[in-house]
PDB file of C-alpha atoms in Angstrom:
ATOM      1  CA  UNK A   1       8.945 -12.749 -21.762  1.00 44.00           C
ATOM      2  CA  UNK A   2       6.943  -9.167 -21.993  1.00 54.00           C
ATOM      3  CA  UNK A   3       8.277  -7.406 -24.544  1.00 49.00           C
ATOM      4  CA  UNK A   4       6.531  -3.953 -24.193  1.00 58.00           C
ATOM      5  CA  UNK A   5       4.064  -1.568 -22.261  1.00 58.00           C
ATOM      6  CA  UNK A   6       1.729  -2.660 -25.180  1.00 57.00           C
ATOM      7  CA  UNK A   7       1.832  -6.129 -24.305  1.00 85.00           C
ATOM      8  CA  UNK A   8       1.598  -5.558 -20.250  1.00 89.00           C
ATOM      9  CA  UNK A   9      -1.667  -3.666 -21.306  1.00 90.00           C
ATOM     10  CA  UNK A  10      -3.037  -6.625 -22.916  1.00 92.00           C
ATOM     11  CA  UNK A  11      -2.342  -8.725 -20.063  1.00 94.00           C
ATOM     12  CA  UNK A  12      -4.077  -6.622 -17.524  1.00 95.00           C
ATOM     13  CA  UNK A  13      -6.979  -6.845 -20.466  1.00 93.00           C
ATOM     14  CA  UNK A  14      -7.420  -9.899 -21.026  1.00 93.00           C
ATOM     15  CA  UNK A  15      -5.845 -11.401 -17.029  1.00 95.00           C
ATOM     16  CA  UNK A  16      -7.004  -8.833 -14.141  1.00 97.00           C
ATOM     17  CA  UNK A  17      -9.494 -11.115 -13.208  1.00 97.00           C
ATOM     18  CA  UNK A  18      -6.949 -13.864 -13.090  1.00 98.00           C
ATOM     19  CA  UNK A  19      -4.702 -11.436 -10.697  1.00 98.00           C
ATOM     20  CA  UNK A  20      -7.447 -10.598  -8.148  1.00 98.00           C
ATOM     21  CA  UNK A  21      -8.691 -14.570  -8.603  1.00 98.00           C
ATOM     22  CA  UNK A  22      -5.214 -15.334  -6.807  1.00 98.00           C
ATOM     23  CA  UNK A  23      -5.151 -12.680  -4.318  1.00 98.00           C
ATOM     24  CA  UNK A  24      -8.722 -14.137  -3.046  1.00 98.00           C
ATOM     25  CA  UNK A  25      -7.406 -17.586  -3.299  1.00 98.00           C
ATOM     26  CA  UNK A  26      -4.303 -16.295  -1.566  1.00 98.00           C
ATOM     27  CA  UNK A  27      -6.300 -14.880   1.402  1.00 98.00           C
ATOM     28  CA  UNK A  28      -8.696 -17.773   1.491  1.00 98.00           C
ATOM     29  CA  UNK A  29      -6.317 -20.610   1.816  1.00 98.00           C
ATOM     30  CA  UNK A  30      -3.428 -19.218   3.602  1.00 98.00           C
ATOM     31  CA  UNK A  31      -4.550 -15.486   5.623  1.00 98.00           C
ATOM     32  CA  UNK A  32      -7.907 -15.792   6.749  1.00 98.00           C
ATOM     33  CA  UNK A  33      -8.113 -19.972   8.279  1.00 97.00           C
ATOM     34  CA  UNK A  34      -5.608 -18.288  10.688  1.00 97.00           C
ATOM     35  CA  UNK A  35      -7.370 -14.983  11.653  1.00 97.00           C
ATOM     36  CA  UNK A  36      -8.273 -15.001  15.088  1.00 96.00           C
ATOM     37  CA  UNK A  37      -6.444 -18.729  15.290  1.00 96.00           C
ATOM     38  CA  UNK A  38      -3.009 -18.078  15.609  1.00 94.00           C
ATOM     39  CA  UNK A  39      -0.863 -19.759  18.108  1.00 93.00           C
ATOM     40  CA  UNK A  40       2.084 -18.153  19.723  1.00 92.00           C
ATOM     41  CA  UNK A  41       4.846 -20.349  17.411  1.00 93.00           C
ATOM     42  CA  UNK A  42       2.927 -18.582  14.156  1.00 92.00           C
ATOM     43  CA  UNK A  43       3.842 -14.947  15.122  1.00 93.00           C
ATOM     44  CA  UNK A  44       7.331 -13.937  14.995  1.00 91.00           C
ATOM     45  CA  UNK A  45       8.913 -10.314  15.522  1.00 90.00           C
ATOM     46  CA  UNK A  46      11.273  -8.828  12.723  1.00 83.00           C
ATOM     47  CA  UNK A  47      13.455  -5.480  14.218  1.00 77.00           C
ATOM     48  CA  UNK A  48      10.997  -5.504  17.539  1.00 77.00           C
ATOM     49  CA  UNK A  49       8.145  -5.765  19.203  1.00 74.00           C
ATOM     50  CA  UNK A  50       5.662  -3.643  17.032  1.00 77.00           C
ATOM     51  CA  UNK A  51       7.163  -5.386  13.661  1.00 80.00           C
ATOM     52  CA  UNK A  52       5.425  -8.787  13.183  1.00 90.00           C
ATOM     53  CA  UNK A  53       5.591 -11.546  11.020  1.00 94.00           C
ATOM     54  CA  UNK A  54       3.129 -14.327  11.256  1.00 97.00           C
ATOM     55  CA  UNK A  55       2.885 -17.501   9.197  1.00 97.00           C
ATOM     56  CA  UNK A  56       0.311 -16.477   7.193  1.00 98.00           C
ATOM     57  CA  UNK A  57       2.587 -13.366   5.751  1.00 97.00           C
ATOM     58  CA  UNK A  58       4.934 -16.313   4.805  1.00 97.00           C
ATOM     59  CA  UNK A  59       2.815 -18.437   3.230  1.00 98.00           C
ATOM     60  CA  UNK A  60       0.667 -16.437   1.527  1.00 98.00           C
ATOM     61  CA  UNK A  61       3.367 -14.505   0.325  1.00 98.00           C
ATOM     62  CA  UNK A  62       4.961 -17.615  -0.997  1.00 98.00           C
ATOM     63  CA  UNK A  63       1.644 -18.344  -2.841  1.00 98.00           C
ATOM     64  CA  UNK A  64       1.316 -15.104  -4.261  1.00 98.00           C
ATOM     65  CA  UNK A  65       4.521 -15.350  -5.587  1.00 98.00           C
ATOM     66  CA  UNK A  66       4.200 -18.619  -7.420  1.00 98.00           C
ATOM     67  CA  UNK A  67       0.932 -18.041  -8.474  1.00 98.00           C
ATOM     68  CA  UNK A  68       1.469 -14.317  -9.777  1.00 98.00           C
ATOM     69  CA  UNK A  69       4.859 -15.269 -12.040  1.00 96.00           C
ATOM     70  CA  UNK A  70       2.742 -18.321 -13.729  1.00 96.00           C
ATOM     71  CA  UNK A  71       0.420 -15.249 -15.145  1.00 96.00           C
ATOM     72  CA  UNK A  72       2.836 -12.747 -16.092  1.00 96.00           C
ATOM     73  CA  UNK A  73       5.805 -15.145 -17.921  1.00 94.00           C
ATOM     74  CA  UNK A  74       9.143 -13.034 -17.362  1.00 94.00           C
ATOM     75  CA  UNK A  75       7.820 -10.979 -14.684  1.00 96.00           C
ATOM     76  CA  UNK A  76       9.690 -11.329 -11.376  1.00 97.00           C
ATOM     77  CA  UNK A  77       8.172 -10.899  -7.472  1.00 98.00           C
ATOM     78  CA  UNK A  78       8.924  -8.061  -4.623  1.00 98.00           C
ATOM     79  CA  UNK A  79       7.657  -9.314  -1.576  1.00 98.00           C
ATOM     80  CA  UNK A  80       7.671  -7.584   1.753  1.00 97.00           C
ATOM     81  CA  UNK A  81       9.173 -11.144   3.435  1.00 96.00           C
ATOM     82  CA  UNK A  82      11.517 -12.223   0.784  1.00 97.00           C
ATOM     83  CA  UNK A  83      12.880  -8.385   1.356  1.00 97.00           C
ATOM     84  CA  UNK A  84      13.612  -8.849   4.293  1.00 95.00           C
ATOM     85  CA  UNK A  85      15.117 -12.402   3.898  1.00 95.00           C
ATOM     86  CA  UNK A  86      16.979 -10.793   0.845  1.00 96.00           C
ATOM     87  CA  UNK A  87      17.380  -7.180   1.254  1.00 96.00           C
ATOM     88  CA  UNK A  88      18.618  -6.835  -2.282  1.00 96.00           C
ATOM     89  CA  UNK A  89      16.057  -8.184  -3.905  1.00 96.00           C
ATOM     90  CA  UNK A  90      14.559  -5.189  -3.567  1.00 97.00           C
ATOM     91  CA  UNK A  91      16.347  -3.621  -6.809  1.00 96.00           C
ATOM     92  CA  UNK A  92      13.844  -5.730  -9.157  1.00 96.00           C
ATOM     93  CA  UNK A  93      11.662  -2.839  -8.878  1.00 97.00           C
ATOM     94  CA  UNK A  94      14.389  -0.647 -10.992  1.00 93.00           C
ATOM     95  CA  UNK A  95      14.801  -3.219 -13.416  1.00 91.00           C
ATOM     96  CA  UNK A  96      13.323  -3.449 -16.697  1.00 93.00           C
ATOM     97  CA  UNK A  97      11.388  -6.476 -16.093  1.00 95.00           C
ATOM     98  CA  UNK A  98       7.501  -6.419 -14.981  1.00 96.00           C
ATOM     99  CA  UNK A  99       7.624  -6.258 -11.048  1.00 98.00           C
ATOM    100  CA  UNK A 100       5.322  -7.504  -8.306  1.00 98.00           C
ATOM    101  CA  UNK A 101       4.825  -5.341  -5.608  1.00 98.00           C
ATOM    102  CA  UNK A 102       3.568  -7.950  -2.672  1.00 98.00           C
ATOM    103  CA  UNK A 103       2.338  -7.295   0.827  1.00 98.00           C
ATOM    104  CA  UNK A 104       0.944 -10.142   2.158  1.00 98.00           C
ATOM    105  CA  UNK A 105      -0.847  -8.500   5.275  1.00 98.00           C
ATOM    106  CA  UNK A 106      -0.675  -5.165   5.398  1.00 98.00           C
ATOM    107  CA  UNK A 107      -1.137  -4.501   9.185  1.00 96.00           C
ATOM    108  CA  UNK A 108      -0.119  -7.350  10.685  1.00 96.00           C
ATOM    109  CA  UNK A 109      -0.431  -6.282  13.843  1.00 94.00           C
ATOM    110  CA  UNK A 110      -4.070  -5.738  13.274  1.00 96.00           C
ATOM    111  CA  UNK A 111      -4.406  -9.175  11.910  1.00 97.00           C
ATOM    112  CA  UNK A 112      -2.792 -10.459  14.835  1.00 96.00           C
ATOM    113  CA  UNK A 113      -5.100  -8.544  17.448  1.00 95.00           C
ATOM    114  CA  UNK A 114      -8.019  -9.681  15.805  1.00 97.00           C
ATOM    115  CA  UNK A 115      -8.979  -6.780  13.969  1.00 98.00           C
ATOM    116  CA  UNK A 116     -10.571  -7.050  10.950  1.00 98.00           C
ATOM    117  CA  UNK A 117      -8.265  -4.006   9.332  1.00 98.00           C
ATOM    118  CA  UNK A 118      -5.903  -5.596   7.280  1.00 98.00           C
ATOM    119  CA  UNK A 119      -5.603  -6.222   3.916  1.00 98.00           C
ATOM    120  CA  UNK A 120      -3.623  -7.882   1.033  1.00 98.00           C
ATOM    121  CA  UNK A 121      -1.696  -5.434  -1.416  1.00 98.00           C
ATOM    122  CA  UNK A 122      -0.682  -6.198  -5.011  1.00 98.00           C
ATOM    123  CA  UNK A 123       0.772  -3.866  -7.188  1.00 98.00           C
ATOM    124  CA  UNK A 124       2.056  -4.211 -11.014  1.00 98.00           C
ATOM    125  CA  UNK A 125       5.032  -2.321 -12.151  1.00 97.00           C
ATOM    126  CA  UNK A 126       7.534  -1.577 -14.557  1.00 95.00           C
ATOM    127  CA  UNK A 127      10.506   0.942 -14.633  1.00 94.00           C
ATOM    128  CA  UNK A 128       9.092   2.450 -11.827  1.00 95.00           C
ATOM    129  CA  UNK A 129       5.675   3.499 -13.167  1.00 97.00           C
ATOM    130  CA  UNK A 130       2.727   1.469 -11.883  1.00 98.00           C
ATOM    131  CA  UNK A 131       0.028   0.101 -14.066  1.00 97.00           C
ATOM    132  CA  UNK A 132      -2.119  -1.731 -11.697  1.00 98.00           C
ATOM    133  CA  UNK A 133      -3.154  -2.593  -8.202  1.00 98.00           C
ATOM    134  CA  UNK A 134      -5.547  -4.704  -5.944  1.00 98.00           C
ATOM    135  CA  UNK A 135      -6.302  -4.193  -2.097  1.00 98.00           C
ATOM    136  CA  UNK A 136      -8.370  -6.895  -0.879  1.00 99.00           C
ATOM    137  CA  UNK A 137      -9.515  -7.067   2.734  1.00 98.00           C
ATOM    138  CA  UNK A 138     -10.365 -10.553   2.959  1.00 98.00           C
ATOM    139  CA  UNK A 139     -12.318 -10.055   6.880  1.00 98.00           C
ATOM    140  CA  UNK A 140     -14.476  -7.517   5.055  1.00 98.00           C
ATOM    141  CA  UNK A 141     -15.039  -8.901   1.697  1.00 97.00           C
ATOM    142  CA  UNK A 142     -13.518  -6.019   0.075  1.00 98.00           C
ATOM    143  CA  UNK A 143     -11.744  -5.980  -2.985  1.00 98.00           C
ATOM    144  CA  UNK A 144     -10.104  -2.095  -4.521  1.00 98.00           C
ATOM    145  CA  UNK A 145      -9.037  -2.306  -8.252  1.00 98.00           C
ATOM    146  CA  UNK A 146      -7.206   0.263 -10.463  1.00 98.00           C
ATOM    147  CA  UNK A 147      -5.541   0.331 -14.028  1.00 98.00           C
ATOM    148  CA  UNK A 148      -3.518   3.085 -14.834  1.00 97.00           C
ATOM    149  CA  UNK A 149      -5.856   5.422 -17.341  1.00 97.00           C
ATOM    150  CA  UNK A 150      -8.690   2.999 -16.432  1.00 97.00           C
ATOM    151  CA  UNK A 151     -10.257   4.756 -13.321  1.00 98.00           C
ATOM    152  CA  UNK A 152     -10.048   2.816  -9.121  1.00 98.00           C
ATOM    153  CA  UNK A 153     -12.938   0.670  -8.336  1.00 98.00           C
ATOM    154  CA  UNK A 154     -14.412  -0.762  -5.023  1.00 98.00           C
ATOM    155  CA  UNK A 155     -16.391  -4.010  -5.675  1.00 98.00           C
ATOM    156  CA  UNK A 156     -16.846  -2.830  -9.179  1.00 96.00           C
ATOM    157  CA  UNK A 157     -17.945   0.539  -8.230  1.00 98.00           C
ATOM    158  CA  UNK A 158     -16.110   3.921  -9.657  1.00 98.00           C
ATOM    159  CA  UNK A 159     -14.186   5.325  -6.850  1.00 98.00           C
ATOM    160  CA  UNK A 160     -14.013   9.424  -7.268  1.00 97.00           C
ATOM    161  CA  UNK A 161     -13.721  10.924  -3.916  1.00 96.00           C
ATOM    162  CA  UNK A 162     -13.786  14.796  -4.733  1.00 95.00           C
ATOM    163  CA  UNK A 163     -12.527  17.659  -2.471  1.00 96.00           C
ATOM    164  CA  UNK A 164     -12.849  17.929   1.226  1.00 96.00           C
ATOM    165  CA  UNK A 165     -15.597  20.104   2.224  1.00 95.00           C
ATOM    166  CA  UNK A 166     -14.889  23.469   2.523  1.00 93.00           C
ATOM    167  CA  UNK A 167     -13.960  24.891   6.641  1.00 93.00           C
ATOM    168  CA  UNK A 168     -14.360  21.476   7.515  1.00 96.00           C
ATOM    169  CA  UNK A 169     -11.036  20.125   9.444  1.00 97.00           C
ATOM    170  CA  UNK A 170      -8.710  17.973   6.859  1.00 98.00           C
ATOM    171  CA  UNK A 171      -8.652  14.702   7.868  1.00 98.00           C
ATOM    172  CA  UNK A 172      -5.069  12.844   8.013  1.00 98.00           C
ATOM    173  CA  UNK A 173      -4.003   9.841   8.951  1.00 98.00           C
ATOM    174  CA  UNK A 174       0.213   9.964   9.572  1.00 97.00           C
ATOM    175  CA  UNK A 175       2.890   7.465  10.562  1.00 95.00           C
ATOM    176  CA  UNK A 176       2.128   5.727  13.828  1.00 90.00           C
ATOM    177  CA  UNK A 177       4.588   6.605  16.544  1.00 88.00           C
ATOM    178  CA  UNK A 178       5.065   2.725  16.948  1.00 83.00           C
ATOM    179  CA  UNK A 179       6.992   3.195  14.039  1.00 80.00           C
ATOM    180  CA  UNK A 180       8.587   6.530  13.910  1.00 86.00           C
ATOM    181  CA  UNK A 181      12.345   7.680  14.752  1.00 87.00           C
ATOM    182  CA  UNK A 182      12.470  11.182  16.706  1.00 89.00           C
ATOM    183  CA  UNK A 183      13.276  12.980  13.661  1.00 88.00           C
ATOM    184  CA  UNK A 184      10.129  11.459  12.158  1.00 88.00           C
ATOM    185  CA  UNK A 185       8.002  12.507  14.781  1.00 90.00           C
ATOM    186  CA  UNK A 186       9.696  16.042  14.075  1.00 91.00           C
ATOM    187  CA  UNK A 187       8.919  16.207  10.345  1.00 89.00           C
ATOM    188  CA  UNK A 188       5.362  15.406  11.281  1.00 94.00           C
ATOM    189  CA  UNK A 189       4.798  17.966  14.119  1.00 94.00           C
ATOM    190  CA  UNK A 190       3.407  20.515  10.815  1.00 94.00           C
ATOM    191  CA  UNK A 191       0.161  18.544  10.984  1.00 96.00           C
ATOM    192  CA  UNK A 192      -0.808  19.529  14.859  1.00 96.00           C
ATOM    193  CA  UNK A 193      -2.083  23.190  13.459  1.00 96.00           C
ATOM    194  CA  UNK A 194      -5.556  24.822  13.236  1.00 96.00           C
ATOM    195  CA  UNK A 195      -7.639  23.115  10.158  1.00 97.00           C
ATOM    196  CA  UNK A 196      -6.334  19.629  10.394  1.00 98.00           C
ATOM    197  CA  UNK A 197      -7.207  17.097  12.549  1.00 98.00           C
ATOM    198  CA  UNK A 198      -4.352  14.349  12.230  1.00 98.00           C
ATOM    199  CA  UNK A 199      -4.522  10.284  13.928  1.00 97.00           C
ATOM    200  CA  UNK A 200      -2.532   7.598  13.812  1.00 96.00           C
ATOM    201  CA  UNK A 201      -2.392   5.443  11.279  1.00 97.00           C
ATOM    202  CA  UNK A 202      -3.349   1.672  10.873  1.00 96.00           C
ATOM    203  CA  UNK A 203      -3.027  -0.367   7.574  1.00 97.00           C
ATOM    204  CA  UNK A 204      -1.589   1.524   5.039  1.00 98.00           C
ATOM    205  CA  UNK A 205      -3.494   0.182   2.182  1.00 98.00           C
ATOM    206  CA  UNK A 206      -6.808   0.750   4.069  1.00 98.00           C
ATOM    207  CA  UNK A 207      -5.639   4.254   4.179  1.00 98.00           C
ATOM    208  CA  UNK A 208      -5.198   4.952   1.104  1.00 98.00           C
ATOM    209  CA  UNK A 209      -8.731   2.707   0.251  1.00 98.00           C
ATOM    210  CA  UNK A 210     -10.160   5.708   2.576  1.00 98.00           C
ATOM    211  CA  UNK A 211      -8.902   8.081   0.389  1.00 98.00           C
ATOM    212  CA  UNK A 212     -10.487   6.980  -2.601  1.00 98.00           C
ATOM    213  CA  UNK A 213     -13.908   6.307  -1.039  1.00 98.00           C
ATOM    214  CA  UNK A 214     -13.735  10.096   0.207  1.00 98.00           C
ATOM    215  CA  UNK A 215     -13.551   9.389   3.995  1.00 98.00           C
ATOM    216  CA  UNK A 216     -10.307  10.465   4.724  1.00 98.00           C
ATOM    217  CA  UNK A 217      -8.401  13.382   3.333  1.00 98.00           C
ATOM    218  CA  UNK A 218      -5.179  12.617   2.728  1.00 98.00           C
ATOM    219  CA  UNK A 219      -2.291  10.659   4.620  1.00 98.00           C
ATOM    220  CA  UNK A 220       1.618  11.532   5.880  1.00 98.00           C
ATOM    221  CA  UNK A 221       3.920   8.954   5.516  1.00 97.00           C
ATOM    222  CA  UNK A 222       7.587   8.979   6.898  1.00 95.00           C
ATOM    223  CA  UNK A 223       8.830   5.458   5.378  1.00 95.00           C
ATOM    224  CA  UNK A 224       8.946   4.601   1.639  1.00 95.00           C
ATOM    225  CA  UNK A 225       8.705   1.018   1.142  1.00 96.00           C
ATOM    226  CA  UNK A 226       7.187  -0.005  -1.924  1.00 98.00           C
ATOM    227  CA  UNK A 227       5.056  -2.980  -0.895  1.00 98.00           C
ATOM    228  CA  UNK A 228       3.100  -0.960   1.472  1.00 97.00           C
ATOM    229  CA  UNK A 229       2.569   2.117  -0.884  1.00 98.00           C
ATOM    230  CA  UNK A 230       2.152   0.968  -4.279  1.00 98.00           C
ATOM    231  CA  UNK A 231      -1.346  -0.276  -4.866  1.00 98.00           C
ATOM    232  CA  UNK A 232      -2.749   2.654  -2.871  1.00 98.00           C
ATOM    233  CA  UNK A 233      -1.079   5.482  -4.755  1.00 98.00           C
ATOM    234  CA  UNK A 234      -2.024   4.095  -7.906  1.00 98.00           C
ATOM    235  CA  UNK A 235      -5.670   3.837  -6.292  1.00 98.00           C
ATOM    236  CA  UNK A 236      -5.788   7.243  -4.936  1.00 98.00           C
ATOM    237  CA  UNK A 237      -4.507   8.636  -8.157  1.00 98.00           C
ATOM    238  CA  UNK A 238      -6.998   6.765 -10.453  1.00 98.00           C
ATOM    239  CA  UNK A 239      -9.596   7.731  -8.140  1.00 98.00           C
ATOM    240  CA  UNK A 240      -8.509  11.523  -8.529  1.00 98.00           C
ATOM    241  CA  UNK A 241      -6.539  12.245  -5.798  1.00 98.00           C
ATOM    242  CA  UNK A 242      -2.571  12.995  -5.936  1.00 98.00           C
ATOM    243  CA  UNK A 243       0.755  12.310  -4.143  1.00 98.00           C
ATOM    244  CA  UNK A 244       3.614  14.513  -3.184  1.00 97.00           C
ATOM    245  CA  UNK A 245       7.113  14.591  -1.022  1.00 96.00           C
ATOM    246  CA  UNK A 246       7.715  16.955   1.338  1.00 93.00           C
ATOM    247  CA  UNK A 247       9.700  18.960  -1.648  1.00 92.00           C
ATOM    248  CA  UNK A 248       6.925  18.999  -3.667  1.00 93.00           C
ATOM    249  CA  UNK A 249       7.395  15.757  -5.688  1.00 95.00           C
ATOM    250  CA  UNK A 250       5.337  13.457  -6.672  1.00 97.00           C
ATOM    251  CA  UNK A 251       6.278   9.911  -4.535  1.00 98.00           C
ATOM    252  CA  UNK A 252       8.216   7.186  -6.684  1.00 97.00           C
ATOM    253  CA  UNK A 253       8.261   3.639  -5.732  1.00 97.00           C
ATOM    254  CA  UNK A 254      12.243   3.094  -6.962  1.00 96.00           C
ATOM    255  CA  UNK A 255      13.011   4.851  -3.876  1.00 96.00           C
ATOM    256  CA  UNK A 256      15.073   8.147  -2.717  1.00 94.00           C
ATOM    257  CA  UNK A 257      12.218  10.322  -1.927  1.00 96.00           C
ATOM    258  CA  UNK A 258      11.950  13.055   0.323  1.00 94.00           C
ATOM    259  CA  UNK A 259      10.695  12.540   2.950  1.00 94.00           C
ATOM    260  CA  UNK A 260       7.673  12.335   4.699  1.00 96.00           C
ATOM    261  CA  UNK A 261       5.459  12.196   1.730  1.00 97.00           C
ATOM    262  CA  UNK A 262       1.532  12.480   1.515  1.00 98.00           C
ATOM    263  CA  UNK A 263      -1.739  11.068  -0.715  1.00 98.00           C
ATOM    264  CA  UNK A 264      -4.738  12.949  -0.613  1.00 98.00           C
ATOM    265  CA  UNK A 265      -8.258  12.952  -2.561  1.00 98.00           C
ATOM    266  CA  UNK A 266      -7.011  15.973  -4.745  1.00 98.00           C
ATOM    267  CA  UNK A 267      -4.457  18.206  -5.418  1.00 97.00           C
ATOM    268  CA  UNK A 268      -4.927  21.101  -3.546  1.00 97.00           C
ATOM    269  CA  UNK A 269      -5.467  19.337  -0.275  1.00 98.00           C
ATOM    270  CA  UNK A 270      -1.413  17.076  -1.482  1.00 98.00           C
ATOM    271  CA  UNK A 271      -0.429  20.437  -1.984  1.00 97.00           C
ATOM    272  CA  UNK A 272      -1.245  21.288   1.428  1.00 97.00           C
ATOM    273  CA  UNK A 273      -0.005  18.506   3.440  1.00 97.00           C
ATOM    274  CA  UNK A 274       3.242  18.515   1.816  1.00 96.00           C
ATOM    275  CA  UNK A 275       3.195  22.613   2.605  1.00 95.00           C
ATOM    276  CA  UNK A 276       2.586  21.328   6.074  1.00 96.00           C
ATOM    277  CA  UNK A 277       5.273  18.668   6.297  1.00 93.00           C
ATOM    278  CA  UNK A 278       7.744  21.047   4.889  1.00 78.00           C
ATOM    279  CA  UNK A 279       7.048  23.279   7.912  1.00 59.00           C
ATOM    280  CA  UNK A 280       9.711  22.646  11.039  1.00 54.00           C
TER     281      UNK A 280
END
């Protein structure tokens, strides 16, 4: 059982190869044999038509999970699926035991179409502060690391994505309509003024990778679900970047944010989003 922050540090010193070993392994055996190979009894919809489920979320969440709690003895799993199976399940992430933070495919219904922009999210947590994360995108070989106080990495490479450019349009990708209530759509209209050029959003995770790398600004979220948030925040922020509510917040994974929320490459440009989605 993990006693202390101390001896979660030493795991992710001595075991974060071991962590993104299973995420690849994950991917390899259970995500990517079925890309572009699914049959119509492999995809499922959850609440509708634009929230899939395909057997490869299943399976390799199921892998993950197994795989994940024989590293981190006394550590427990929060999985996107087995939310939804088990809806309170979700209060693991409050608890004081080391937490998983799982999505299996983030954008599914990329995966589904084809589209090579989806990717695997990981996160490691503990009383609601994250310490680590991985975002692999098994179609393009692409694996995003961070430790908390360690720095975010792409393929081994330091991640540090600076400020926009100055009188250049800020770039932001927000909640896709597919999957935004009326009131959503309201919260978001702040972005549609002069200086930003906002777009639809596809895979979270590859979002927030965008961040890091510098190629997108900053993002505006209007759902807080941990699995799909989690190893990009902690990526943005160890790039350099920040995160903040629409009340000026930073986000936090336990939950009762307010909402919509935004990442961005640094803190002016957070600080100007949430400005923006604070505007009605």
């Amino acid at each position: 059982m993990i006693g202390d922050k101390e001896t979660i540090d030493e795991f992710l010193a001595h075991h974060s190869a071991a962590v993104e070993e299973a995420v690849r392994k994950a991917a390899a055996a259970e995500i990517m044999p079925r890309f572009c190979r699914l049959a119509a009894h492999e995809v499922d919809q959850k609440t509708g038509p634009h929230d899939l489920v395909t057997d490869a979320d299943r399976n390799a969440e199921r892998y993950l999970t197994e795989a994940l709690g024989a590293l981190l003895p006394g550590s427990v799993v929060v999985g996107e699926e087995a939310v939804h199976a088990d809806p309170i399940s979700y209060e693991a992430i409050q608890a004081d035991a080391p937490v998983w933070i799982v999505d299996p495919v983030d954008g599914t219904r990329q995966f589904v179409h084809g589209d090579t922009g989806f990717c695997t999210l990981v996160a490691l947590a503990r009383r609601g502060v994250l310490l680590a994360s991985w975002t692999y995108a098994p179609a393009r070989d692409q694996m995003a690391t961070a430790v908390r106080g360690q720095g975010a990495f792409l393929d081994g490479e330091r991640l540090i994505p600076g400020a926009p450019e100055p009188g250049r349009e800020l770039r932001v990708a927000h909640s896709h309509p597919d999957y935004t209530t009326e009131e959503q759509k309201q919260d978001l209209l702040g972005l549609w003024t002069e200086g930003v050029a906002p777009r639809a959003c596809g895979s979270a995770g590859l979002e927030y990778l965008a961040i890091a790398r510098g190629e997108l600004d900053a993002t505006a979220f209007s759902w807080e679900a941990a699995w799909d948030h989690a190893a990009g925040l902690l990526l943005v922020e160890e790039a350099g970047g920040a995160h903040l509510t629409r009340s000026g917040e930073p986000f936090r994974i336990t939950g009762h944010n307010t909402l919509p929320f935004t990442a961005a490459r640094d803190a002016a440009t957070a600080r100007r989003v949430a400005e923006l989605l604070g505007a009605r």
